[in-house]
Structures are given as C-alpha cells and as structure tokens.
Amino acid sequence: MAAASKQESDLNEVHTPVAKPAHSLLALGKLFPANKTLDHAVRFLSQVRGTDKTLMVVQYLSKIFVWYFLKRGRASTAQRIKNLSGPISDYRILLRYYGLLPLIQWMQYVDNNPSPSKLLLLIDRLQNICNLIYYPLEHIYWLGAHEVIPVSMATTNKISLWSCRFWAAYVLLQFVHLAEEYRLYKHRVQDVQRQIKAADTKAKETGEPADKTEYKAELKALQAEKTSIWINSIINTGYLPLTIHWSLENSSFPDVGVGMFGGVAALAQFYVAWKST
C-alpha cells in the first residue's frame, strides 16, 4: 500500500501543470534587459554629487555650442541653449547651499588628525578659510541677484567678485597642495622600492623566494594615488582661468574659453565621481 501510495504521489507530481506567465502588452519592463550601466547611472544620479557633475558638464559644454551656433548664424538656437544654461547654473548654486556643513566636518578632520606634512596641514587650513568666506559670499550674491534679499546690483557684483577671488585663492593653493602630494608620493615609492631591493638581497642570501605580495599591493595603491594627483591637476588647471576671469571687474576672457576650460574640469570631475560611485 505504501509503495502504491508513493507511486500515485509521483504520478501526481509529474502531471501537475505548471502555470506559465501570462504575456501582456503592458509588461513594458520586458523590453529592458538587466543592465549594470543603468543601475550605476541610477546610483550616480540619485546622489547630489552625481547630479551636480552631470549638470556641470551640460552647463559648460553648452557655452561651446552657443559659440558654434552663433558662428553659423543660428542665433535662435544659441539663445535656446542659453535659456537652458541659466537655470542649470542657478540649480547648481542651490545644490551648494549645504556646502558649509561638509566643510565644517572637513575642518574638524584636518585639525584632529595627523597630516602627512606640515605644509599640507598649512595649505588645508588656508583653503578652509577661503571656503569659509567663499560659500556665504556666493549665497548672498545669488540671493541678491534674484532679489530675494534687498541688496543693490552694484553690491551684488562686488560680492560676486570677492567670492570668486577667494575661490581663485583656493585654486592657487591647490596647485601647491598637489605638488606636495606628488613629492610625498615619490618618497613613498622610493621607500617601497628600497624594501623590495632589500627583500631580493635577502632572498639571494637565504636561497628562499621573497614574498612581494605586500609590496605589489602598496605599489598598486600608490599608482592609484598618482592617477588621482594627475586628474586633480587637470581639474585645477581647468578652474584656474575661470576663477581669475570671474575675479576681475573687466575681463576679456571669451565665453567659449569658459566653456572649454570649464568643460575639461567638468568632464574630469564627472569621471572621478562616476568611478567612485
């Protein structure tokens, strides 16, 4: 009886029909296969940093397109692009309204953790002072320019100039910062290379192979640090002419130049932000 019952149960399992998913014209999700790039883009754009860098690329490259269409006599197209660029600029400034909060956190970190060198510590502190003045001035400028607070246009323009001057000071200090970072990087590379050479010498004396796993990991990390220094140098080089241009009352720097240098800085920052997401 038990064997018969088991056989009957097996037959029931074999012949039990399996429900098939119903096909529907409304199942639009079936048209889009799983995509890691899409997942990455959603993560990237859901962060303030990702949104800001994306809009930064559009904002600066749009200036090049405006120049291009004006050269081709298509003023209406150029004006439409300008109409897009303005709100993007405003939105990016609004995104920076919380900028003082992470700055305060960074100031706490700088003054409560050991610095790789005295020069880096000094530069970090000077840059923090620049940002501590730059952010409020930029906020006041924007509020005055949009007549949210009662500030005359002449005063608003002066505030904008001084805001950009402190930004320019930050950028100039950043070149010194990057140079010091590179100097420290070279010293660490030389130190690791000396350790590898010592390990090879010891291996020859003992006849045992040297374990270089740790050294290789250090060199890989140092190579990533070198790449970061060079990318940040590109970003800073893109910012330098812009900050000087906006710091002067009468600058002849062309708007297409702003687009080109700003575009370089924007694309480099987009790359860094995308890779770190």
mmCIF file of C-alpha atoms in Angstrom:
data_model
loop_
_atom_site.group_PDB
_atom_site.id
_atom_site.type_symbol
_atom_site.label_atom_id
_atom_site.label_comp_id
_atom_site.label_asym_id
_atom_site.label_seq_id
_atom_site.Cartn_x
_atom_site.Cartn_y
_atom_site.Cartn_z
ATOM 1 C CA MET A 1 0.000 0.000 0.000
ATOM 2 C CA ALA A 2 2.826 2.392 0.899
ATOM 3 C CA ALA A 3 4.570 1.715 -2.438
ATOM 4 C CA ALA A 4 1.318 2.266 -4.331
ATOM 5 C CA SER A 5 0.678 5.495 -2.462
ATOM 6 C CA LYS A 6 4.214 6.750 -3.253
ATOM 7 C CA GLN A 7 3.784 5.830 -6.954
ATOM 8 C CA GLU A 8 0.462 7.662 -7.082
ATOM 9 C CA SER A 9 2.046 10.699 -5.460
ATOM 10 C CA ASP A 10 4.918 10.660 -8.004
ATOM 11 C CA LEU A 11 2.456 10.459 -10.879
ATOM 12 C CA ASN A 12 0.544 13.421 -9.490
ATOM 13 C CA GLU A 13 3.759 15.428 -9.233
ATOM 14 C CA VAL A 14 4.742 14.587 -12.819
ATOM 15 C CA HIS A 15 1.396 15.530 -14.318
ATOM 16 C CA THR A 16 0.759 18.675 -12.265
ATOM 17 C CA PRO A 17 0.556 21.500 -14.840
ATOM 18 C CA VAL A 18 2.893 24.461 -14.311
ATOM 19 C CA ALA A 19 1.322 27.883 -14.730
ATOM 20 C CA LYS A 20 3.050 29.901 -17.425
ATOM 21 C CA PRO A 21 3.442 33.656 -17.020
ATOM 22 C CA ALA A 22 0.806 35.487 -18.959
ATOM 23 C CA HIS A 23 2.033 37.624 -21.831
ATOM 24 C CA SER A 24 0.784 41.179 -21.773
ATOM 25 C CA LEU A 25 1.324 44.218 -23.933
ATOM 26 C CA LEU A 26 1.504 46.203 -20.683
ATOM 27 C CA ALA A 27 4.632 44.375 -19.478
ATOM 28 C CA LEU A 28 6.968 47.053 -20.792
ATOM 29 C CA GLY A 29 9.672 46.066 -18.332
ATOM 30 C CA LYS A 30 10.304 43.004 -20.509
ATOM 31 C CA LEU A 31 11.644 45.319 -23.199
ATOM 32 C CA PHE A 32 14.566 46.377 -20.993
ATOM 33 C CA PRO A 33 17.004 43.630 -20.011
ATOM 34 C CA ALA A 34 19.019 43.883 -16.803
ATOM 35 C CA ASN A 35 21.777 46.426 -17.321
ATOM 36 C CA LYS A 36 24.632 47.190 -14.904
ATOM 37 C CA THR A 37 25.273 50.560 -16.544
ATOM 38 C CA LEU A 38 21.655 51.567 -15.911
ATOM 39 C CA ASP A 39 21.973 50.516 -12.263
ATOM 40 C CA HIS A 40 25.188 52.521 -12.000
ATOM 41 C CA ALA A 41 23.580 55.591 -13.581
ATOM 42 C CA VAL A 42 20.642 55.441 -11.147
ATOM 43 C CA ARG A 43 23.030 55.272 -8.174
ATOM 44 C CA PHE A 44 25.105 58.088 -9.645
ATOM 45 C CA LEU A 45 22.225 60.464 -10.368
ATOM 46 C CA SER A 46 20.486 59.759 -7.054
ATOM 47 C CA GLN A 47 23.402 61.466 -5.282
ATOM 48 C CA VAL A 48 23.832 65.247 -5.133
ATOM 49 C CA ARG A 49 27.405 64.877 -6.375
ATOM 50 C CA GLY A 50 26.366 62.864 -9.419
ATOM 51 C CA THR A 51 23.593 65.274 -10.351
ATOM 52 C CA ASP A 52 25.884 68.271 -9.906
ATOM 53 C CA LYS A 53 28.668 66.852 -12.100
ATOM 54 C CA THR A 54 26.200 65.894 -14.830
ATOM 55 C CA LEU A 55 24.703 69.381 -14.877
ATOM 56 C CA MET A 56 28.195 70.889 -14.766
ATOM 57 C CA VAL A 57 29.105 69.087 -17.993
ATOM 58 C CA VAL A 58 25.936 70.393 -19.665
ATOM 59 C CA GLN A 59 26.441 73.924 -18.313
ATOM 60 C CA TYR A 60 29.997 74.376 -19.594
ATOM 61 C CA LEU A 61 29.748 72.474 -22.855
ATOM 62 C CA SER A 62 26.615 74.451 -23.711
ATOM 63 C CA LYS A 63 28.806 77.561 -23.946
ATOM 64 C CA ILE A 64 30.795 75.891 -26.725
ATOM 65 C CA PHE A 65 27.571 75.026 -28.558
ATOM 66 C CA VAL A 66 26.348 78.607 -28.169
ATOM 67 C CA TRP A 67 29.597 79.869 -29.735
ATOM 68 C CA TYR A 68 29.303 77.280 -32.535
ATOM 69 C CA PHE A 69 25.729 78.182 -33.473
ATOM 70 C CA LEU A 70 26.430 81.921 -33.318
ATOM 71 C CA LYS A 71 29.331 81.408 -35.728
ATOM 72 C CA ARG A 72 26.908 79.599 -38.037
ATOM 73 C CA GLY A 73 24.399 82.428 -37.852
ATOM 74 C CA ARG A 74 21.856 80.410 -35.887
ATOM 75 C CA ALA A 75 21.183 82.936 -33.142
ATOM 76 C CA SER A 76 17.801 81.473 -32.188
ATOM 77 C CA THR A 77 19.309 78.046 -31.497
ATOM 78 C CA ALA A 78 22.120 79.639 -29.493
ATOM 79 C CA GLN A 79 19.563 81.583 -27.435
ATOM 80 C CA ARG A 80 17.570 78.445 -26.645
ATOM 81 C CA ILE A 81 20.728 76.780 -25.337
ATOM 82 C CA LYS A 82 21.433 79.880 -23.219
ATOM 83 C CA ASN A 83 17.901 79.605 -21.850
ATOM 84 C CA LEU A 84 18.764 76.105 -20.634
ATOM 85 C CA SER A 85 22.170 77.048 -19.240
ATOM 86 C CA GLY A 86 20.812 79.778 -16.932
ATOM 87 C CA PRO A 87 18.511 77.580 -14.804
ATOM 88 C CA ILE A 88 21.206 74.887 -14.628
ATOM 89 C CA SER A 89 23.643 77.421 -13.165
ATOM 90 C CA ASP A 90 21.041 78.510 -10.598
ATOM 91 C CA TYR A 91 20.254 74.928 -9.665
ATOM 92 C CA ARG A 92 23.944 74.090 -9.148
ATOM 93 C CA ILE A 93 24.345 77.093 -6.837
ATOM 94 C CA LEU A 94 21.316 75.932 -4.860
ATOM 95 C CA LEU A 95 22.888 72.479 -4.547
ATOM 96 C CA ARG A 96 25.901 74.136 -2.899
ATOM 97 C CA TYR A 97 23.816 75.786 -0.185
ATOM 98 C CA TYR A 98 24.594 72.920 2.181
ATOM 99 C CA GLY A 99 28.332 73.224 1.370
ATOM 100 C CA LEU A 100 29.261 74.708 4.751
ATOM 101 C CA LEU A 101 28.184 71.547 6.576
ATOM 102 C CA PRO A 102 30.697 69.120 4.994
ATOM 103 C CA LEU A 103 33.272 71.942 5.137
ATOM 104 C CA ILE A 104 32.888 72.111 8.931
ATOM 105 C CA GLN A 105 33.296 68.327 9.079
ATOM 106 C CA TRP A 106 36.469 68.569 6.965
ATOM 107 C CA MET A 107 37.844 71.340 9.196
ATOM 108 C CA GLN A 108 37.293 69.105 12.223
ATOM 109 C CA TYR A 109 39.076 66.239 10.498
ATOM 110 C CA VAL A 110 42.051 68.390 9.470
ATOM 111 C CA ASP A 111 42.606 69.713 12.985
ATOM 112 C CA ASN A 112 42.033 66.426 14.806
ATOM 113 C CA ASN A 113 44.026 64.004 12.643
ATOM 114 C CA PRO A 114 47.749 63.885 11.817
ATOM 115 C CA SER A 115 48.741 65.380 8.461
ATOM 116 C CA PRO A 116 51.332 63.771 6.158
ATOM 117 C CA SER A 117 53.336 67.013 6.295
ATOM 118 C CA LYS A 118 53.317 70.441 7.948
ATOM 119 C CA LEU A 119 52.957 72.094 4.542
ATOM 120 C CA LEU A 120 49.824 70.092 3.705
ATOM 121 C CA LEU A 121 48.333 70.988 7.079
ATOM 122 C CA LEU A 122 49.002 74.685 6.477
ATOM 123 C CA ILE A 123 47.506 74.566 2.971
ATOM 124 C CA ASP A 124 44.425 72.671 4.184
ATOM 125 C CA ARG A 125 43.818 75.292 6.847
ATOM 126 C CA LEU A 126 44.263 78.186 4.413
ATOM 127 C CA GLN A 127 41.921 76.514 1.904
ATOM 128 C CA ASN A 128 39.331 76.005 4.646
ATOM 129 C CA ILE A 129 39.471 79.737 5.423
ATOM 130 C CA CYS A 130 38.990 80.507 1.702
ATOM 131 C CA ASN A 131 35.947 78.237 1.505
ATOM 132 C CA LEU A 132 34.552 79.559 4.774
ATOM 133 C CA ILE A 133 34.398 83.004 3.139
ATOM 134 C CA TYR A 134 33.587 81.840 -0.405
ATOM 135 C CA TYR A 135 30.391 79.899 0.372
ATOM 136 C CA PRO A 136 28.496 82.632 2.303
ATOM 137 C CA LEU A 137 29.509 85.255 -0.265
ATOM 138 C CA GLU A 138 28.234 83.078 -3.109
ATOM 139 C CA HIS A 139 24.956 82.511 -1.261
ATOM 140 C CA ILE A 140 24.495 86.254 -0.615
ATOM 141 C CA TYR A 141 25.340 87.007 -4.255
ATOM 142 C CA TRP A 142 22.723 84.570 -5.548
ATOM 143 C CA LEU A 143 20.025 85.823 -3.173
ATOM 144 C CA GLY A 144 20.824 89.427 -4.109
ATOM 145 C CA ALA A 145 20.915 88.720 -7.853
ATOM 146 C CA HIS A 146 17.457 87.137 -7.631
ATOM 147 C CA GLU A 147 16.144 89.964 -5.409
ATOM 148 C CA VAL A 148 15.415 87.615 -2.543
ATOM 149 C CA ILE A 149 17.278 89.960 -0.182
ATOM 150 C CA PRO A 150 17.481 93.770 -0.566
ATOM 151 C CA VAL A 151 20.985 94.201 -1.979
ATOM 152 C CA SER A 152 21.829 96.665 -4.748
ATOM 153 C CA MET A 153 23.147 95.347 -8.051
ATOM 154 C CA ALA A 154 26.468 97.153 -7.523
ATOM 155 C CA THR A 155 26.930 95.490 -4.140
ATOM 156 C CA THR A 156 25.856 92.144 -5.563
ATOM 157 C CA ASN A 157 28.506 92.383 -8.289
ATOM 158 C CA LYS A 158 31.199 93.230 -5.736
ATOM 159 C CA ILE A 159 30.172 90.278 -3.596
ATOM 160 C CA SER A 160 30.405 88.044 -6.680
ATOM 161 C CA LEU A 161 33.926 89.319 -7.420
ATOM 162 C CA TRP A 162 35.175 88.718 -3.893
ATOM 163 C CA SER A 163 33.537 85.310 -3.781
ATOM 164 C CA CYS A 164 35.423 84.292 -6.924
ATOM 165 C CA ARG A 165 38.659 85.811 -5.611
ATOM 166 C CA PHE A 166 38.584 83.513 -2.604
ATOM 167 C CA TRP A 167 37.782 80.631 -4.949
ATOM 168 C CA ALA A 168 40.802 81.630 -7.066
ATOM 169 C CA ALA A 169 42.960 81.686 -3.919
ATOM 170 C CA TYR A 170 41.774 78.165 -3.144
ATOM 171 C CA VAL A 171 42.686 77.015 -6.661
ATOM 172 C CA LEU A 172 46.181 78.528 -6.448
ATOM 173 C CA LEU A 173 46.732 76.894 -3.066
ATOM 174 C CA GLN A 174 45.561 73.609 -4.568
ATOM 175 C CA PHE A 175 48.482 73.640 -7.014
ATOM 176 C CA VAL A 176 50.879 73.818 -4.057
ATOM 177 C CA HIS A 177 48.870 71.075 -2.348
ATOM 178 C CA LEU A 178 49.145 68.806 -5.395
ATOM 179 C CA ALA A 179 52.884 69.476 -5.714
ATOM 180 C CA GLU A 180 53.389 68.478 -2.076
ATOM 181 C CA GLU A 181 51.235 65.381 -2.559
ATOM 182 C CA TYR A 182 53.405 64.388 -5.527
ATOM 183 C CA ARG A 183 56.607 64.931 -3.530
ATOM 184 C CA LEU A 184 55.326 62.678 -0.742
ATOM 185 C CA TYR A 185 54.163 60.122 -3.301
ATOM 186 C CA LYS A 186 57.664 59.901 -4.839
ATOM 187 C CA HIS A 187 59.223 59.404 -1.404
ATOM 188 C CA ARG A 188 56.831 56.555 -0.614
ATOM 189 C CA VAL A 189 57.528 54.915 -3.984
ATOM 190 C CA GLN A 190 61.263 55.115 -3.348
ATOM 191 C CA ASP A 191 60.760 53.645 0.132
ATOM 192 C CA VAL A 192 58.802 50.664 -1.258
ATOM 193 C CA GLN A 193 61.394 50.127 -3.970
ATOM 194 C CA ARG A 194 64.137 50.064 -1.316
ATOM 195 C CA GLN A 195 62.157 47.471 0.629
ATOM 196 C CA ILE A 196 61.768 45.334 -2.496
ATOM 197 C CA LYS A 197 65.506 45.577 -3.187
ATOM 198 C CA ALA A 198 66.277 44.576 0.405
ATOM 199 C CA ALA A 199 63.887 41.620 0.111
ATOM 200 C CA ASP A 200 65.599 40.497 -3.119
ATOM 201 C CA THR A 201 69.035 40.732 -1.483
ATOM 202 C CA LYS A 202 67.820 38.686 1.486
ATOM 203 C CA ALA A 203 66.295 36.111 -0.851
ATOM 204 C CA LYS A 204 69.641 35.658 -2.627
ATOM 205 C CA GLU A 205 71.423 35.200 0.691
ATOM 206 C CA THR A 206 68.946 32.695 2.135
ATOM 207 C CA GLY A 207 68.008 30.973 -1.112
ATOM 208 C CA GLU A 208 64.315 31.389 -0.301
ATOM 209 C CA PRO A 209 61.985 33.290 -2.659
ATOM 210 C CA ALA A 210 60.901 36.732 -1.463
ATOM 211 C CA ASP A 211 57.220 37.333 -0.801
ATOM 212 C CA LYS A 212 56.443 40.576 -2.646
ATOM 213 C CA THR A 213 52.649 40.440 -2.330
ATOM 214 C CA GLU A 214 52.518 43.269 0.199
ATOM 215 C CA TYR A 215 54.909 45.426 -1.814
ATOM 216 C CA LYS A 216 52.911 44.915 -5.007
ATOM 217 C CA ALA A 217 49.729 45.947 -3.194
ATOM 218 C CA GLU A 218 51.462 49.102 -1.930
ATOM 219 C CA LEU A 219 52.742 49.977 -5.393
ATOM 220 C CA LYS A 220 49.247 49.462 -6.839
ATOM 221 C CA ALA A 221 47.776 51.802 -4.230
ATOM 222 C CA LEU A 222 50.498 54.349 -4.962
ATOM 223 C CA GLN A 223 49.780 54.147 -8.691
ATOM 224 C CA ALA A 224 46.119 54.915 -7.968
ATOM 225 C CA GLU A 225 47.258 57.868 -5.850
ATOM 226 C CA LYS A 226 49.425 59.131 -8.725
ATOM 227 C CA THR A 227 46.461 58.896 -11.116
ATOM 228 C CA SER A 228 44.342 60.866 -8.651
ATOM 229 C CA ILE A 229 47.007 63.594 -8.409
ATOM 230 C CA TRP A 230 47.161 63.970 -12.195
ATOM 231 C CA ILE A 231 43.369 64.059 -12.601
ATOM 232 C CA ASN A 232 43.063 66.673 -9.866
ATOM 233 C CA SER A 233 45.798 68.661 -11.596
ATOM 234 C CA ILE A 234 43.719 68.635 -14.790
ATOM 235 C CA ILE A 235 40.635 69.759 -12.859
ATOM 236 C CA ASN A 236 42.557 72.542 -11.143
ATOM 237 C CA THR A 237 44.093 73.687 -14.435
ATOM 238 C CA GLY A 238 40.587 73.919 -15.894
ATOM 239 C CA TYR A 239 39.396 76.023 -12.959
ATOM 240 C CA LEU A 240 42.348 78.442 -12.844
ATOM 241 C CA PRO A 241 41.480 80.703 -15.842
ATOM 242 C CA LEU A 242 37.803 80.686 -14.858
ATOM 243 C CA THR A 243 38.397 81.851 -11.305
ATOM 244 C CA ILE A 244 40.791 84.577 -12.479
ATOM 245 C CA HIS A 245 38.303 85.658 -15.181
ATOM 246 C CA TRP A 246 35.433 85.941 -12.688
ATOM 247 C CA SER A 247 37.682 87.719 -10.167
ATOM 248 C CA LEU A 248 38.333 90.652 -12.493
ATOM 249 C CA GLU A 249 35.944 93.559 -12.980
ATOM 250 C CA ASN A 250 36.796 93.852 -16.678
ATOM 251 C CA SER A 251 37.966 90.575 -18.171
ATOM 252 C CA SER A 252 38.318 89.934 -21.894
ATOM 253 C CA PHE A 253 38.323 86.153 -21.489
ATOM 254 C CA PRO A 254 35.807 84.801 -24.056
ATOM 255 C CA ASP A 255 32.759 82.815 -23.038
ATOM 256 C CA VAL A 256 33.796 79.953 -25.330
ATOM 257 C CA GLY A 257 37.057 79.809 -23.337
ATOM 258 C CA VAL A 258 34.994 79.445 -20.176
ATOM 259 C CA GLY A 259 33.196 76.554 -21.868
ATOM 260 C CA MET A 260 36.422 74.868 -22.959
ATOM 261 C CA PHE A 261 38.302 75.113 -19.664
ATOM 262 C CA GLY A 262 35.170 74.514 -17.617
ATOM 263 C CA GLY A 263 34.300 71.564 -19.852
ATOM 264 C CA VAL A 264 37.687 69.959 -19.174
ATOM 265 C CA ALA A 265 37.212 70.385 -15.416
ATOM 266 C CA ALA A 266 33.609 69.145 -15.653
ATOM 267 C CA LEU A 267 34.426 66.001 -17.644
ATOM 268 C CA ALA A 268 37.323 65.136 -15.333
ATOM 269 C CA GLN A 269 35.128 65.570 -12.261
ATOM 270 C CA PHE A 270 32.343 63.556 -13.865
ATOM 271 C CA TYR A 271 34.839 60.746 -14.486
ATOM 272 C CA VAL A 272 36.048 60.790 -10.862
ATOM 273 C CA ALA A 273 32.514 60.874 -9.468
ATOM 274 C CA TRP A 274 31.342 58.080 -11.800
ATOM 275 C CA LYS A 275 34.272 55.803 -10.915
ATOM 276 C CA SER A 276 33.740 56.327 -7.175
ATOM 277 C CA THR A 277 30.004 55.562 -7.251
#
